[in-house]
Every structure is written in structure tokens, then in C-alpha cells.
Coordinates of C-alpha atoms in Angstrom, one line a residue:
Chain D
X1 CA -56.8 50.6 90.8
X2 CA -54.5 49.0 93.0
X3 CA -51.9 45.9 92.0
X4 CA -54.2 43.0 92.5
X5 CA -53.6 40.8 95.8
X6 CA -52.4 37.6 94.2
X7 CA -49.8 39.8 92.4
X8 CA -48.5 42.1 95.1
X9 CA -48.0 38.6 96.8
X10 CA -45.8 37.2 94.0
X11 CA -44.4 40.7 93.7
X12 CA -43.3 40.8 97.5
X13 CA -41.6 37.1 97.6
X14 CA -39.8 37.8 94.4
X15 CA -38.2 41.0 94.7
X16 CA -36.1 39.0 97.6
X17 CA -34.1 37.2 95.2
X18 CA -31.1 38.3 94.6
X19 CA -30.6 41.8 92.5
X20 CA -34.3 42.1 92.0
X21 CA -36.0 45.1 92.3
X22 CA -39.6 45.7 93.3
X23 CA -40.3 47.0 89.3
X24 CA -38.6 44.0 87.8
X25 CA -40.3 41.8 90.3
X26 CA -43.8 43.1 89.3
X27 CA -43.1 42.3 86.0
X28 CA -41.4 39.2 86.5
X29 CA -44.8 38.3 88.1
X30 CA -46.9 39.2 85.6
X31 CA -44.6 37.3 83.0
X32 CA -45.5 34.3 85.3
X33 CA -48.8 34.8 85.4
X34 CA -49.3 35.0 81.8
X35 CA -47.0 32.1 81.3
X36 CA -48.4 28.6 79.9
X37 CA -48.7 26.3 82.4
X38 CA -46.2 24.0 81.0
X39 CA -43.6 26.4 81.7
X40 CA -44.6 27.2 84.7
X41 CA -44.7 23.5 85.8
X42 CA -40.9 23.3 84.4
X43 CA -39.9 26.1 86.2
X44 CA -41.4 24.5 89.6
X45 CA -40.3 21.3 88.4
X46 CA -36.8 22.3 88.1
X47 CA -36.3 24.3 91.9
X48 CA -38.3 21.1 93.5
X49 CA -35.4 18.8 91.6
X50 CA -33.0 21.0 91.9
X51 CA -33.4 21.2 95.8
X52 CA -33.6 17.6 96.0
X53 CA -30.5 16.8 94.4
X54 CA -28.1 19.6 95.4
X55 CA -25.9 18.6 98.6
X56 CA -22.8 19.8 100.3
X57 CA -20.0 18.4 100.0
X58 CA -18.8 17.4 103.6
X59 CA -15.6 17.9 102.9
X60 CA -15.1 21.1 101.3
X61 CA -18.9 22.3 101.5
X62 CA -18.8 22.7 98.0
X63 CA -22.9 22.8 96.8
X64 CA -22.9 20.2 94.1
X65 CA -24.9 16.7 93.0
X66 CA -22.4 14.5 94.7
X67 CA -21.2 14.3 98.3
X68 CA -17.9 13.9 98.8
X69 CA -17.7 16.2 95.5
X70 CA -16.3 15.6 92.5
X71 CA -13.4 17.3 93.7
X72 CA -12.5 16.3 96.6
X73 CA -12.7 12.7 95.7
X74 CA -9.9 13.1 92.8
X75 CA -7.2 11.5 93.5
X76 CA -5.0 13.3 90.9
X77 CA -5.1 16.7 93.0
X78 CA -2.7 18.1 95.1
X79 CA -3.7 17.2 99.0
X80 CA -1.5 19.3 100.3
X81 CA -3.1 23.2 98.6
X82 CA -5.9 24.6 99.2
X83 CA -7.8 27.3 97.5
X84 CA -10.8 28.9 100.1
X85 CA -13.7 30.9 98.2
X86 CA -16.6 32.6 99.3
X87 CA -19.1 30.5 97.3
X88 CA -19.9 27.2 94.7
X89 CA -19.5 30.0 91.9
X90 CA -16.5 31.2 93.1
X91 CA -14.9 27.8 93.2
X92 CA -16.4 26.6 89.6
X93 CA -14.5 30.2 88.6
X94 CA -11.2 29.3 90.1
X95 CA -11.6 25.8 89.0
X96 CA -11.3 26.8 85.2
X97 CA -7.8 27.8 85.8
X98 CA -5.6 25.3 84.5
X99 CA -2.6 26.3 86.8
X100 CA -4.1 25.1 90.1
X101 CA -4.7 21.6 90.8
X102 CA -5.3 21.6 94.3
X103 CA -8.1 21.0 96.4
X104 CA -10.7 23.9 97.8
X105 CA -12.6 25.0 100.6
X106 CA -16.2 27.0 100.6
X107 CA -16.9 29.1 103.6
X108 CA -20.8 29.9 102.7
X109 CA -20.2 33.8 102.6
X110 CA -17.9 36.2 104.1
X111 CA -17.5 38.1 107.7
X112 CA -19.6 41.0 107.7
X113 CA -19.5 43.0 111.3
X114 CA -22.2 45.6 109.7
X115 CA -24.7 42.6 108.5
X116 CA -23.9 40.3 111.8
X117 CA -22.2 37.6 110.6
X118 CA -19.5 36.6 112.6
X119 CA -17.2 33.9 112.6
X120 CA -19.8 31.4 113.6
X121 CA -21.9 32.1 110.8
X122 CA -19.4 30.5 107.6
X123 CA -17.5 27.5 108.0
X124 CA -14.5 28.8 109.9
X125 CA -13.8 26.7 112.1
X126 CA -14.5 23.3 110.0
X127 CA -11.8 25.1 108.0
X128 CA -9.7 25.3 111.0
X129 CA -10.4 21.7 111.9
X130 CA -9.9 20.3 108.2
X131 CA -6.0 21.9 108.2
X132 CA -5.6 20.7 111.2
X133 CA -6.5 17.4 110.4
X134 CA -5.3 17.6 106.4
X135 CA -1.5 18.1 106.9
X136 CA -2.7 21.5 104.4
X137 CA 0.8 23.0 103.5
X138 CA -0.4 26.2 101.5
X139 CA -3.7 28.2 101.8
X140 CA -4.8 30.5 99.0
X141 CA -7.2 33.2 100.3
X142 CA -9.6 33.6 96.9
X143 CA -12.3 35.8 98.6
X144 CA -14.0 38.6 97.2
X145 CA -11.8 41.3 96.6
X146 CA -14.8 44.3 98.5
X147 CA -14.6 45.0 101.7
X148 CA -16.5 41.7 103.2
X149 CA -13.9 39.6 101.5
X150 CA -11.3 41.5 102.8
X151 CA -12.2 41.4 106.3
X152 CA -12.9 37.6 105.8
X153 CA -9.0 37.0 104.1
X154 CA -7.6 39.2 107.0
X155 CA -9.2 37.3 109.6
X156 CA -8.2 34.1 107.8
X157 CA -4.8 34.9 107.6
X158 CA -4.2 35.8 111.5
X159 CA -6.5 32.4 112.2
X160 CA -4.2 30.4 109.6
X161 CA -0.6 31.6 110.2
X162 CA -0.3 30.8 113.5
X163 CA -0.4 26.7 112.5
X164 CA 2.6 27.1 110.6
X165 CA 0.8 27.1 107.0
X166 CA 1.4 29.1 104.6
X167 CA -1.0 32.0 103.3
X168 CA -1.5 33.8 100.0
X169 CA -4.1 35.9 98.5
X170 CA -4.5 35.8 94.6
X171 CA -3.0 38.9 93.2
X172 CA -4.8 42.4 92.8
X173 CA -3.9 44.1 89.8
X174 CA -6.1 45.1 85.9
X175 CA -8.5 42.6 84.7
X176 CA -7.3 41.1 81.8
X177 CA -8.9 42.7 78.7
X178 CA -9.7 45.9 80.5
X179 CA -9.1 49.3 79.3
X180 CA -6.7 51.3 81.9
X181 CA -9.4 54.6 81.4
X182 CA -12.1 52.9 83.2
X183 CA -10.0 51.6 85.9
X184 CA -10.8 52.7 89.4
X185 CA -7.3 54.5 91.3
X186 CA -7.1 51.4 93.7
X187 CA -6.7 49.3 91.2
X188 CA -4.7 50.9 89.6
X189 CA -2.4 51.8 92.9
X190 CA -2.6 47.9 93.8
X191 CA -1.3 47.3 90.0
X192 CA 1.6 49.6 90.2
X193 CA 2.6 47.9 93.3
X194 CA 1.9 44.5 91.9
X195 CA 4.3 45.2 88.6
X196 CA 6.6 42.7 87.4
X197 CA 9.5 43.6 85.6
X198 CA 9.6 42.5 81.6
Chain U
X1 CA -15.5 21.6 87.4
X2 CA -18.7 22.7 85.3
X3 CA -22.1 23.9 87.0
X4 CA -24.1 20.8 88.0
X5 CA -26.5 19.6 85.9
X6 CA -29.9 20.9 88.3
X7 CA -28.1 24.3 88.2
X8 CA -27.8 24.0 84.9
X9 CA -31.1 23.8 84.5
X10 CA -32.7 26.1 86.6
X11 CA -30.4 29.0 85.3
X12 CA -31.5 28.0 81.8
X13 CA -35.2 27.9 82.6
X14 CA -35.1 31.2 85.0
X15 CA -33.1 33.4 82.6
X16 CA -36.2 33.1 80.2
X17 CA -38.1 35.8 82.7
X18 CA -37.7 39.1 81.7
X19 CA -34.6 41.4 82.5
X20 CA -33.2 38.3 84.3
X21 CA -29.7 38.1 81.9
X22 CA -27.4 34.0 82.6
X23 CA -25.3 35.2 85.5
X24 CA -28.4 36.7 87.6
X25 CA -30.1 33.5 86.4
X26 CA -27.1 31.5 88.2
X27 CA -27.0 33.4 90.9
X28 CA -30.7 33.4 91.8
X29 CA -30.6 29.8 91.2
X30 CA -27.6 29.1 93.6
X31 CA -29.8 31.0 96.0
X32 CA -33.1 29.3 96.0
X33 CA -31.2 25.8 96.1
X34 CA -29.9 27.5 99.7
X35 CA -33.3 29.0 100.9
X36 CA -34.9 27.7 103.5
X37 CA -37.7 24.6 102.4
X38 CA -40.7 27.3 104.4
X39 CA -39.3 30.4 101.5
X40 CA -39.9 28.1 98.4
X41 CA -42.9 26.9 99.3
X42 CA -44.0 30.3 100.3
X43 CA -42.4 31.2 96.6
X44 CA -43.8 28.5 95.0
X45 CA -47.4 28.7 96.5
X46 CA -48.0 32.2 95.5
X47 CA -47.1 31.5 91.6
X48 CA -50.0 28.4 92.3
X49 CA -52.0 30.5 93.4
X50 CA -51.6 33.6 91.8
X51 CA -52.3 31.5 88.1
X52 CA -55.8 30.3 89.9
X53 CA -56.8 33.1 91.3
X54 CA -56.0 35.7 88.3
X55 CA -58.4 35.7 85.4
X56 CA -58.8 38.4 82.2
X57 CA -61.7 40.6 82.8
X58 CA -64.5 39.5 79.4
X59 CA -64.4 43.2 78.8
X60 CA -61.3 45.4 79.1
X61 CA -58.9 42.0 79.0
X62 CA -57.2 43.3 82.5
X63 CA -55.7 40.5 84.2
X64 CA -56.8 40.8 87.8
X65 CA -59.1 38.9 90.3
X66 CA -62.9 39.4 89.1
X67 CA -64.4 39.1 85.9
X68 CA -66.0 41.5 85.7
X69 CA -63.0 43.5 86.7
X70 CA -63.8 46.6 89.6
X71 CA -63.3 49.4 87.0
X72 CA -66.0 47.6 84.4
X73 CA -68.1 47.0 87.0
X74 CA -67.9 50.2 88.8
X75 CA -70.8 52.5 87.5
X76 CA -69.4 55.8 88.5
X77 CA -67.1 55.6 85.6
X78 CA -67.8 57.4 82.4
X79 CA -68.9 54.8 79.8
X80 CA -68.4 56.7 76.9
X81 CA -64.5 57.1 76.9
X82 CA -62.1 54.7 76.6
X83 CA -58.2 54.2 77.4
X84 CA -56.6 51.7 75.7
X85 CA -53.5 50.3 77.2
X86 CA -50.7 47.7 76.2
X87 CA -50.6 45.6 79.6
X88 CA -52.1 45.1 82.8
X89 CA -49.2 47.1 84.5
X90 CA -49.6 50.0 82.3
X91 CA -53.8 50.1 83.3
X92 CA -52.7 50.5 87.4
X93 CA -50.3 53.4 86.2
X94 CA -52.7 55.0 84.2
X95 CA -55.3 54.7 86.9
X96 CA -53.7 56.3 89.1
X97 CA -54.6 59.5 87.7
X98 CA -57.6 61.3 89.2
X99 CA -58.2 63.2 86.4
X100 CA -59.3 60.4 83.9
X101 CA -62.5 58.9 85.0
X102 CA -63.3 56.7 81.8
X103 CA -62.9 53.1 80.9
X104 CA -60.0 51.1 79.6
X105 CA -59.3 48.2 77.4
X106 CA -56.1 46.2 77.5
X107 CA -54.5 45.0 74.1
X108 CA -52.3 42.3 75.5
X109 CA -49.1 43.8 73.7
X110 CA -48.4 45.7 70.8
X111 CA -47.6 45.2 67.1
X112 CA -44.2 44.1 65.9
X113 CA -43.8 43.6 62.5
X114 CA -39.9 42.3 63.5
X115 CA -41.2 40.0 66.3
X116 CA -44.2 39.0 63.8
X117 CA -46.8 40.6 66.3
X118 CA -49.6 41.3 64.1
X119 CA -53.2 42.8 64.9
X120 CA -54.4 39.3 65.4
X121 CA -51.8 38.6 68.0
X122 CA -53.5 41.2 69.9
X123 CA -56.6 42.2 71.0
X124 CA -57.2 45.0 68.5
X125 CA -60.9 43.0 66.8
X126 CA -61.7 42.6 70.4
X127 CA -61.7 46.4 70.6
X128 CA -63.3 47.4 67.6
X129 CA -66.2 44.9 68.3
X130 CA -66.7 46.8 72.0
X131 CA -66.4 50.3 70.2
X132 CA -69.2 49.1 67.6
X133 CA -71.0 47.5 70.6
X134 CA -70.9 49.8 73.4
X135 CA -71.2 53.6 71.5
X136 CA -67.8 54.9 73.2
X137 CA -67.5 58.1 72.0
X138 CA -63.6 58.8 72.5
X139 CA -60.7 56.7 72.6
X140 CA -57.0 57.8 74.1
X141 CA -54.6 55.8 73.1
X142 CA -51.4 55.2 75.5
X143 CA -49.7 52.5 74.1
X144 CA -45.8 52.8 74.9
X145 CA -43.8 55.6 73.1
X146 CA -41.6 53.2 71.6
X147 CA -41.3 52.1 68.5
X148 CA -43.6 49.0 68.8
X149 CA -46.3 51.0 71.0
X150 CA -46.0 54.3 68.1
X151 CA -46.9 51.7 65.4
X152 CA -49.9 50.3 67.4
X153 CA -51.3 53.7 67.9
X154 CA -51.1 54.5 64.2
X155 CA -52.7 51.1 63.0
X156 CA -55.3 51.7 65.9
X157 CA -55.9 55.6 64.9
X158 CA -56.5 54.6 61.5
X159 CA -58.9 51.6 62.0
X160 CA -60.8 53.5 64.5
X161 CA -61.4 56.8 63.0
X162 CA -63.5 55.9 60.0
X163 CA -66.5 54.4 62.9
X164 CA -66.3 58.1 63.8
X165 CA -64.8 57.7 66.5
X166 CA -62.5 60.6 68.3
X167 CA -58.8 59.4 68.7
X168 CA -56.4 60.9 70.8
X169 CA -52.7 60.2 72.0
X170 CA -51.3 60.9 75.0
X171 CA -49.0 63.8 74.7
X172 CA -45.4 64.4 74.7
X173 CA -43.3 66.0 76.4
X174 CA -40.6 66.5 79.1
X175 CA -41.2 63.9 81.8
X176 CA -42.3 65.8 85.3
X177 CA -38.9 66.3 87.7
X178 CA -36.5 65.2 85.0
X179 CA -33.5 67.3 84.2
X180 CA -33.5 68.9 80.1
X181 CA -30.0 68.4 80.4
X182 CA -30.7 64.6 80.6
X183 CA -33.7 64.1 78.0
X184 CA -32.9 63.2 74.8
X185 CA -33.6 65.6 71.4
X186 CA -36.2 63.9 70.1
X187 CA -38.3 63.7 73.3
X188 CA -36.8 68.1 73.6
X189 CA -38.5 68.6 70.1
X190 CA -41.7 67.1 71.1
X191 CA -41.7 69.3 74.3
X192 CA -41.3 72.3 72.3
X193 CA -43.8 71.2 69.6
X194 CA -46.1 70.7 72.6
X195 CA -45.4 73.6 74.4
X196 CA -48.1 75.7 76.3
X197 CA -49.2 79.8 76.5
X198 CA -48.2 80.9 80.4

């Protein structure tokens, strides 16, 4: 016997979310399936509202309930620093660190030559145009730290420099917490290089 | 900044499915408030009408599109021997083998005495009703081999046996194409217990 239709369906449209696999996804869908219909309808309920009220911000492009976003429209932030991230997690990540108080930019991904996505595809050039138009004194690159981010801050920082700002990246080094044996060599190379005398 | 409310409650109500831990829950959430409107409603419309369209068969309990379901219905099978399975998903794997030609029942689950999953929870009356009703002459268990599923095949060896019925389990033994080196003593000692004349 074959997976019925209705559930190879399900199965197929839900193993595209993001780190699901076409076992989990089966499963998932039979979880829906045998789901009371209250649930389900919350479940619905909440993606429909969810859509509905999600917007960018069109300042930063930040993906939140309010447009311009909280954020941006504090006036108790720094106008003159900004922090660029990947995506709205990244950003609410950064944004629990007390130290920075500036103001941040979301590109919608990262550059990605094997995948396609150029330039064109994240918000590049409205970065470009915001510092331009901003009087942005500092830029801190907070991409992903694999290869996609990388190629994203390098690109940034060549695009940036040139407009007399100033670029950083956040530090590499050993995750706070983590236990030296189960770092990986790069890491550790970047840390050694990254040491700060006591 | 804090995750906004919608996501908030999207992640809350999607890490519920099973296997999905918070941060998948956030990230899937972050991307189906990006998708495209024509991918949720494709997403949404096959969870409608996958909960229309899928029923429980009256007879086995498989969840599936007929009632009858095509294995009750199909007359070619052996009526006298039944499989009795935990869930839908563990029917289609078990069908898959030629070799078994017999009819199954699904219980919906298995007994937890820690989750309070007792035989009423399940459909273990519905089974001993049919195997009153319908003269099956053997039944082969193949619940799970974990804890849960072991303690359902006891209850169901001992409640079946005195109607006179023949019980059997499927065997142990050393999963086909795995690596001894890699399975664990317990599952090694049932391998040997099991082992067969060359």
C-alpha cells in the first residue's frame, strides 16, 4: 500500500519548509491530520494573521508589526551606526546586546554565486542609498559567519569603504560557554589571532 | 527588540508538531510569513483537504481515503491472519513486504503507563471484538520495539492468547545493511539469541 494521495500532498508542500525532511514531513502530516480541528483552525488562523500583520520596515527592512519599526523610529539611538544582518532573527539576536545602541539594516539573505543570488537579489543597493543619504559614520558587518556571509561582508566592505565610512565585522573567536575540545581549528586559529592580552 | 507578537504566536503553535524543537519553530515561522501568498494557500489547502478527504477505515482503523480501506476490501488477501500495527505509517512500511499477504489492524498508539495511555486509549477492544468476530486464526504483533510498543505487545499477547489465538512478534535482530560495530548490545544479544543454522 502506497501513502495515500491527500498525504503525499501534504507530505510534498511540507518537507519545503525549512530543515524538514521528507520522514519528518510525513509525520508531521499525519500529526495534522489526526489533529482536532480546533487546532488545526489555530494553526491556519495564526499563518493567515500572521501574514496579514507582518510588514517591512521601509527603512531598515526589518520584518516586524510596525512600519517604520520600532527601531528605527527611536529617537534615543545612535543615527550615526549601523549594524547590517542577514535576517529579522539575526537583528532580534544583536539587538539583546546591551552595548550597541545603534540603528540596523536587513539585507533579506546573503550573496550566494553557487545558489544565484547576486547583488540584485538582497537589499544592496537600498543600503547603498540609505548611507548615502543617512550621514552613516560606522557600518558593522554582522553577517553569518559561513561562507555566504562571508562573501556577502566582503562584498560589503569593498561597496562601503569607498564612501568614506567606516567598516567592521563583529569579532571571530570561542563562543562563550564552549568547551575548547569541541572547537573546530578555524576557530580556534581565528581566536588565537583575535587574543587580547590580560 | 523581542519577536513580534504574530511570530510569537505561530512559533508557539508550530513547535507543538512533532520533532519541530522553538528555534525550527521560529525559523519556519519567519519563513512562511515571507512565502509567496500562491505557497500558503497551496500549504494551507492541502491540510483542508487532506482532513476531508482522509477517513479511518470501520475495520483495520487505517487512516486513508476509503472506508473500506483497499487492503480490507481487497479479496486476495488472506482473511485469517492479522498484523497489528501502532500507526498508519507503520501499516505502509509493513506492506511493503511481499511476503505477508494477511490483514492488518491499526491500534492508534501504544500503551504508556507514564503518559497515562491505557488500553482504552487505544483500539485494543476494537481488536479483540474483530478476532471474536471474524475467526482470525494468527495475529503478528509489530508494535515498535520500544519501550511503549514492548509493553503493548505483552498486554496484547496476554489478552489474546486465552481466545486461542496464535501470537507472534516480529523478530529481532540486526537491522539489514547496518554495521555490528554500530548496533547497540542489547539489540547484539537478540541477534545472537535469534541466530540461524547456515
Amino acid at each position: 500500500m502506497n501513502r495515500p494521495q491527500s498525504v503525499e500532498k501534504m507530505t510534498q508542500i511540507i518537507k519545503k519548509l525549512p530543515g524538514i525532511g521528507p520522514k519528518m514531513a510525513e509525520r508531521i502530516s499525519y500529526h495534522i491530520l489526526k489533529m482536532p480541528q480546533s487546532e488545526v483552525n489555530r494553526l491556519i488562523d495564526s499563518i493567515n494573521s500572521g501574514r496579514q500583520k507582518m510588514k517591512y520596515c521601509r527603512i531598515c527592512f526589518n520584518l516586524n508589526e510596525s512600519d517604520p519599526c520600532p527601531i528605527c523610529s527611536d529617537n534615543t539611538r545612535e543615527k550615526n551606526i549601523l549594524c547590517v544582518v542577514e535576517t529579522p532573527q539575526d537583528l532580534i539576536a544583536v539587538s539583546k546586546v546591551k552595548e550597541y545602541n545603534g540603528l540596523y539594516f536587513v539585507l533579506g539573505g546573503a550573496l550566494s554565486p553557487l545558489d544565484a543570488i547576486g547583488p540584485d537579489d538582497i537589499k544592496i543597493s537600498q543600503l547603498i542609498e540609505r548611507l548615502k543619504n543617512d550621514k552613516i559614520g560606522e557600518v558593522i558587518i554582522a553577517t553569518d559567519t559561513d561562507s555566504k556571509g562571508e562573501t556577502t561582508a566582503l562584498y560589503l566592505a569593498q561597496t562601503i569603504k569607498p564612501l568614506g565610512i567606516k567598516v567592521s565585522r563583529l569579532g571571530y573567536g570561542l563562543p562563550v560557554g564552549g568547551d575548547i575540545e569541541y572547537a573546530d581549528e578555524i576557530t580556534i586559529s581565528r581566536a588565537i589571532a583575535g587574543r587580547k592580552e590580560m
